[in-house]
mmCIF file of C-alpha atoms in Angstrom:
data_model
loop_
_atom_site.group_PDB
_atom_site.id
_atom_site.type_symbol
_atom_site.label_atom_id
_atom_site.label_comp_id
_atom_site.label_asym_id
_atom_site.label_seq_id
_atom_site.Cartn_x
_atom_site.Cartn_y
_atom_site.Cartn_z
ATOM 1 C CA ASN E 204 98.814 69.140 128.489
ATOM 2 C CA ALA E 205 100.187 71.747 126.219
ATOM 3 C CA GLY E 206 97.496 73.325 125.598
ATOM 4 C CA VAL E 207 96.167 75.054 122.486
ATOM 5 C CA THR E 208 99.526 75.240 120.184
ATOM 6 C CA GLN E 209 100.234 76.996 116.583
ATOM 7 C CA THR E 210 102.815 76.545 114.154
ATOM 8 C CA PRO E 211 104.481 78.330 112.254
ATOM 9 C CA LYS E 212 104.944 81.050 114.878
ATOM 10 C CA PHE E 213 106.166 83.747 112.385
ATOM 11 C CA GLN E 214 105.635 82.929 108.164
ATOM 12 C CA VAL E 215 106.489 85.465 105.239
ATOM 13 C CA LEU E 216 104.322 84.995 101.181
ATOM 14 C CA LYS E 217 104.580 85.587 98.590
ATOM 15 C CA THR E 218 100.820 87.072 96.642
ATOM 16 C CA GLY E 219 99.015 83.850 95.623
ATOM 17 C CA GLN E 220 101.465 81.688 97.262
ATOM 18 C CA SER E 221 99.159 79.085 99.690
ATOM 19 C CA MET E 222 99.866 77.873 103.039
ATOM 20 C CA THR E 223 98.467 75.818 105.995
ATOM 21 C CA LEU E 224 98.023 77.608 109.088
ATOM 22 C CA GLN E 225 98.228 74.525 112.432
ATOM 23 C CA CYS E 226 96.206 73.720 115.104
ATOM 24 C CA ALA E 227 96.190 71.380 117.604
ATOM 25 C CA GLN E 228 94.765 70.561 121.152
ATOM 26 C CA ASP E 229 95.310 68.472 123.767
ATOM 27 C CA MET E 230 92.750 68.779 126.282
ATOM 28 C CA ASN E 231 89.712 66.548 124.329
ATOM 29 C CA HIS E 232 87.505 70.313 123.533
ATOM 30 C CA GLU E 233 85.328 69.616 120.841
ATOM 31 C CA TYR E 234 85.131 73.450 120.003
ATOM 32 C CA MET E 235 87.534 75.069 117.714
ATOM 33 C CA SER E 236 87.369 78.364 115.827
ATOM 34 C CA TRP E 237 90.066 80.954 114.091
ATOM 35 C CA TYR E 238 90.543 84.107 114.849
ATOM 36 C CA ARG E 239 92.241 87.385 112.950
ATOM 37 C CA GLN E 240 93.356 90.419 115.074
ATOM 38 C CA ASP E 241 94.377 93.638 113.275
ATOM 39 C CA PRO E 242 95.770 96.266 114.866
ATOM 40 C CA GLY E 243 92.468 98.460 116.327
ATOM 41 C CA MET E 244 90.140 95.972 115.977
ATOM 42 C CA GLY E 245 90.419 93.329 117.949
ATOM 43 C CA LEU E 246 89.570 89.659 117.217
ATOM 44 C CA ARG E 247 87.364 88.667 114.443
ATOM 45 C CA LEU E 248 86.065 85.260 113.811
ATOM 46 C CA ILE E 249 86.851 82.987 110.347
ATOM 47 C CA HIS E 250 85.923 79.597 111.002
ATOM 48 C CA TYR E 251 84.823 77.129 114.355
ATOM 49 C CA SER E 252 84.128 73.986 114.476
ATOM 50 C CA VAL E 253 81.659 72.115 117.054
ATOM 51 C CA GLY E 254 83.271 69.084 116.609
ATOM 52 C CA ALA E 255 85.497 66.369 113.690
ATOM 53 C CA GLY E 256 83.274 66.866 110.309
ATOM 54 C CA ILE E 257 81.538 70.151 111.234
ATOM 55 C CA THR E 258 82.334 73.635 110.471
ATOM 56 C CA ASP E 259 81.270 76.650 109.040
ATOM 57 C CA GLN E 260 81.600 80.067 109.046
ATOM 58 C CA GLY E 261 82.915 82.948 110.907
ATOM 59 C CA GLU E 262 82.627 86.938 110.477
ATOM 60 C CA VAL E 263 85.066 87.248 108.129
ATOM 61 C CA PRO E 264 85.867 83.614 106.390
ATOM 62 C CA ASN E 265 86.533 84.260 102.712
ATOM 63 C CA GLY E 266 90.163 83.210 100.715
ATOM 64 C CA TYR E 267 90.283 80.558 103.682
ATOM 65 C CA ASN E 268 89.274 77.592 104.784
ATOM 66 C CA VAL E 269 89.227 75.151 107.125
ATOM 67 C CA SER E 270 88.478 71.413 107.836
ATOM 68 C CA ARG E 271 87.931 68.914 110.814
ATOM 69 C CA SER E 272 89.240 65.443 110.834
ATOM 70 C CA THR E 273 90.131 64.577 114.440
ATOM 71 C CA THR E 274 89.242 66.865 117.606
ATOM 72 C CA GLU E 275 92.874 67.755 117.976
ATOM 73 C CA ASP E 276 93.637 68.819 115.556
ATOM 74 C CA PHE E 277 91.319 72.312 113.057
ATOM 75 C CA PRO E 278 94.133 73.440 110.038
ATOM 76 C CA LEU E 279 93.115 76.960 108.494
ATOM 77 C CA ARG E 280 94.213 76.725 105.113
ATOM 78 C CA LEU E 281 94.821 80.089 102.802
ATOM 79 C CA LEU E 282 94.078 79.120 99.154
ATOM 80 C CA SER E 283 95.866 82.211 97.649
ATOM 81 C CA ALA E 284 97.141 84.672 99.951
ATOM 82 C CA ALA E 285 97.080 88.449 99.511
ATOM 83 C CA PRO E 286 98.485 91.199 100.811
ATOM 84 C CA SER E 287 94.781 92.131 103.512
ATOM 85 C CA GLN E 288 95.580 88.327 104.663
ATOM 86 C CA THR E 289 98.461 89.926 106.346
ATOM 87 C CA SER E 290 97.784 89.297 109.989
ATOM 88 C CA VAL E 291 98.351 87.702 113.524
ATOM 89 C CA TYR E 292 96.009 84.056 113.344
ATOM 90 C CA PHE E 293 94.836 83.061 116.074
ATOM 91 C CA CYS E 294 93.591 79.382 117.716
ATOM 92 C CA ALA E 295 91.070 78.992 119.998
ATOM 93 C CA SER E 296 89.041 75.786 122.060
ATOM 94 C CA SER E 297 86.475 75.674 124.409
ATOM 95 C CA TYR E 298 84.194 72.723 125.981
ATOM 96 C CA SER E 299 81.330 71.356 126.570
ATOM 97 C CA LEU E 300 78.682 71.701 129.685
ATOM 98 C CA PRO E 301 77.739 68.074 129.750
ATOM 99 C CA THR E 302 74.394 69.104 132.296
ATOM 100 C CA GLN E 303 73.559 72.171 129.735
ATOM 101 C CA GLY E 304 74.531 70.598 126.647
ATOM 102 C CA LEU E 305 76.437 74.199 125.971
ATOM 103 C CA VAL E 306 79.524 74.838 125.226
ATOM 104 C CA THR E 307 81.027 76.789 127.292
ATOM 105 C CA ASP E 308 82.522 80.449 125.954
ATOM 106 C CA THR E 309 85.626 80.754 127.973
ATOM 107 C CA GLN E 310 87.773 79.950 124.902
ATOM 108 C CA TYR E 311 91.789 78.695 125.148
ATOM 109 C CA PHE E 312 93.914 80.711 122.582
ATOM 110 C CA GLY E 313 97.015 79.444 121.399
ATOM 111 C CA PRO E 314 100.251 81.728 120.509
ATOM 112 C CA GLY E 315 99.279 82.784 117.134
ATOM 113 C CA THR E 316 100.366 82.980 114.073
ATOM 114 C CA ARG E 317 102.147 86.211 112.409
ATOM 115 C CA LEU E 318 100.797 86.344 109.322
ATOM 116 C CA THR E 319 102.773 88.659 106.645
ATOM 117 C CA VAL E 320 101.660 88.686 102.729
ATOM 118 C CA LEU E 321 104.568 90.900 100.181
ATOM 119 C CA GLU T 256 73.948 93.932 113.929
ATOM 120 C CA ASP T 257 75.694 93.128 117.536
ATOM 121 C CA LYS T 258 77.709 95.298 118.383
ATOM 122 C CA VAL T 259 80.338 95.161 121.724
ATOM 123 C CA VAL T 260 82.222 98.340 122.378
ATOM 124 C CA GLN T 261 84.562 99.275 124.517
ATOM 125 C CA SER T 262 86.280 102.485 125.813
ATOM 126 C CA PRO T 263 88.139 103.959 125.909
ATOM 127 C CA LEU T 264 90.612 102.983 123.437
ATOM 128 C CA SER T 265 93.753 104.166 125.149
ATOM 129 C CA LEU T 266 94.740 104.605 128.549
ATOM 130 C CA VAL T 267 97.520 106.054 129.850
ATOM 131 C CA VAL T 268 98.306 106.315 133.992
ATOM 132 C CA HIS T 269 101.050 106.354 136.397
ATOM 133 C CA GLU T 270 102.040 103.226 139.071
ATOM 134 C CA GLY T 271 99.378 102.745 141.608
ATOM 135 C CA ASP T 272 96.183 104.721 139.828
ATOM 136 C CA THR T 273 92.770 103.394 139.357
ATOM 137 C CA VAL T 274 91.112 102.342 136.269
ATOM 138 C CA THR T 275 87.991 101.616 134.903
ATOM 139 C CA LEU T 276 87.190 99.923 131.072
ATOM 140 C CA ASN T 277 83.884 99.653 129.397
ATOM 141 C CA CYS T 278 82.531 97.417 127.295
ATOM 142 C CA SER T 279 78.761 97.943 126.163
ATOM 143 C CA TYR T 280 76.786 94.886 124.123
ATOM 144 C CA GLU T 281 73.993 95.272 121.627
ATOM 145 C CA VAL T 282 74.046 91.486 121.499
ATOM 146 C CA THR T 283 70.844 89.640 120.711
ATOM 147 C CA ASN T 284 70.572 86.542 123.072
ATOM 148 C CA PHE T 285 73.343 87.813 125.288
ATOM 149 C CA ARG T 286 74.669 84.480 126.983
ATOM 150 C CA SER T 287 77.694 85.902 128.900
ATOM 151 C CA LEU T 288 80.750 89.000 128.983
ATOM 152 C CA LEU T 289 84.260 87.535 129.473
ATOM 153 C CA TRP T 290 87.274 90.274 129.825
ATOM 154 C CA TYR T 291 90.448 88.905 128.399
ATOM 155 C CA LYS T 292 94.106 90.084 128.865
ATOM 156 C CA GLN T 293 96.223 90.392 125.558
ATOM 157 C CA GLU T 294 100.170 91.238 126.564
ATOM 158 C CA LYS T 295 101.717 91.173 122.857
ATOM 159 C CA LYS T 296 100.316 86.617 122.723
ATOM 160 C CA ALA T 297 97.780 85.233 122.817
ATOM 161 C CA PRO T 298 94.579 86.622 125.761
ATOM 162 C CA THR T 299 94.286 85.326 128.718
ATOM 163 C CA PHE T 300 91.507 85.100 130.396
ATOM 164 C CA LEU T 301 89.955 87.308 133.387
ATOM 165 C CA PHE T 302 86.724 86.878 133.357
ATOM 166 C CA MET T 303 83.215 85.428 132.942
ATOM 167 C CA LEU T 304 79.934 87.362 133.456
ATOM 168 C CA THR T 305 76.692 86.048 133.684
ATOM 169 C CA SER T 306 74.938 87.758 135.586
ATOM 170 C CA SER T 307 73.623 91.300 136.790
ATOM 171 C CA GLY T 308 75.411 93.173 139.896
ATOM 172 C CA ILE T 309 77.549 89.799 140.776
ATOM 173 C CA GLU T 310 81.125 91.027 141.284
ATOM 174 C CA LYS T 311 83.864 89.070 140.118
ATOM 175 C CA LYS T 312 87.522 89.703 142.023
ATOM 176 C CA SER T 313 90.425 88.433 141.353
ATOM 177 C CA GLY T 314 93.352 90.060 142.881
ATOM 178 C CA ARG T 315 93.665 94.256 141.706
ATOM 179 C CA LEU T 316 91.048 93.473 139.169
ATOM 180 C CA SER T 317 87.603 93.527 139.627
ATOM 181 C CA SER T 318 84.603 93.197 136.864
ATOM 182 C CA ILE T 319 80.890 94.050 137.543
ATOM 183 C CA LEU T 320 77.411 93.123 134.828
ATOM 184 C CA ASP T 321 75.112 94.845 134.296
ATOM 185 C CA LYS T 322 72.401 93.228 132.008
ATOM 186 C CA LYS T 323 69.492 96.179 131.836
ATOM 187 C CA GLU T 324 72.442 98.908 130.635
ATOM 188 C CA LEU T 325 74.070 95.955 128.216
ATOM 189 C CA PHE T 326 77.315 97.649 130.312
ATOM 190 C CA SER T 327 80.144 95.704 132.152
ATOM 191 C CA ILE T 328 82.837 97.288 134.062
ATOM 192 C CA LEU T 329 86.673 95.887 134.487
ATOM 193 C CA ASN T 330 88.543 98.525 137.157
ATOM 194 C CA ILE T 331 92.669 97.812 138.624
ATOM 195 C CA THR T 332 93.196 99.357 141.493
ATOM 196 C CA ALA T 333 96.605 100.294 142.284
ATOM 197 C CA THR T 334 97.704 99.874 138.893
ATOM 198 C CA GLN T 335 101.335 97.927 138.165
ATOM 199 C CA THR T 336 103.880 98.088 135.070
ATOM 200 C CA GLY T 337 102.279 94.635 134.699
ATOM 201 C CA ASP T 338 98.807 95.109 133.537
ATOM 202 C CA SER T 339 100.033 97.146 130.642
ATOM 203 C CA ALA T 340 98.063 95.226 128.304
ATOM 204 C CA ILE T 341 94.961 94.863 125.487
ATOM 205 C CA TYR T 342 91.650 94.385 127.722
ATOM 206 C CA LEU T 343 89.307 93.387 125.226
ATOM 207 C CA CYS T 344 85.339 92.478 125.951
ATOM 208 C CA ALA T 345 83.607 90.150 124.506
ATOM 209 C CA VAL T 346 80.046 88.658 124.349
ATOM 210 C CA GLY T 347 78.753 84.840 124.239
ATOM 211 C CA HIS T 348 75.648 84.274 122.688
ATOM 212 C CA ARG T 349 72.555 82.163 123.847
ATOM 213 C CA GLY T 350 70.162 79.471 122.107
ATOM 214 C CA SER T 351 73.383 78.174 120.343
ATOM 215 C CA THR T 352 76.088 75.408 121.123
ATOM 216 C CA LEU T 353 78.790 77.253 119.045
ATOM 217 C CA GLY T 354 80.294 78.904 121.873
ATOM 218 C CA ARG T 355 80.608 81.544 119.651
ATOM 219 C CA LEU T 356 82.255 85.325 120.807
ATOM 220 C CA TYR T 357 81.900 88.684 119.656
ATOM 221 C CA PHE T 358 84.699 91.147 120.210
ATOM 222 C CA GLY T 359 84.941 94.718 121.243
ATOM 223 C CA ARG T 360 88.650 96.927 119.836
ATOM 224 C CA GLY T 361 90.183 96.188 123.045
ATOM 225 C CA THR T 362 91.131 98.951 125.229
ATOM 226 C CA GLN T 363 95.126 99.472 125.201
ATOM 227 C CA LEU T 364 95.975 100.813 128.553
ATOM 228 C CA THR T 365 99.880 101.495 129.057
ATOM 229 C CA VAL T 366 101.797 101.788 133.138
ATOM 230 C CA TRP T 367 104.176 103.878 132.991
ATOM 231 C CA PRO T 368 106.505 103.758 136.910
#
């Protein structure tokens, strides 16, 4: 298993450009999420998904869109990049505990994408 | 407002020292507390704690949860330079199938040889 993969690893954008950060997992996990990490700020949740076709907003969703057409993929779209979106972005996934009907809190993270917006 | 607070924010020690990292939380409907280690890349899972007073151990690392006082500690004994990393604390939210985590800001640990 490759686990959680993210592309690209690095990206530089100009203000106003749009782009999509890719995230894929091959563990058949239902739950996927996107975080951003800024120095001294820990990880902040942008958007998450509990399954194909279902997404919701996290703590800092403005300026980002997501969709979940398959279990494996969860792309994050920046609609019009701004310097405030310069950050490291992590995708994560986790699975359900069928006997309890809950998603385990242990999340598996991808390697991250370092984004710079000029 | 839910909150996860870690202390200290940074710590510098020498090899062989023992360190204690703290995590306090104010989260409604608490379910679990997790510790992650992050070394210049993705966070890697260390421990998940759900019950008070039960210590989890892995080699030189150990952690315990106090649900009454709403905190957890992560202990590292006989530190090594390879322990240098950011240690993140996160709290999981009960009453939902969403598996949502609330993260603290992390403790930056530096271990000098």
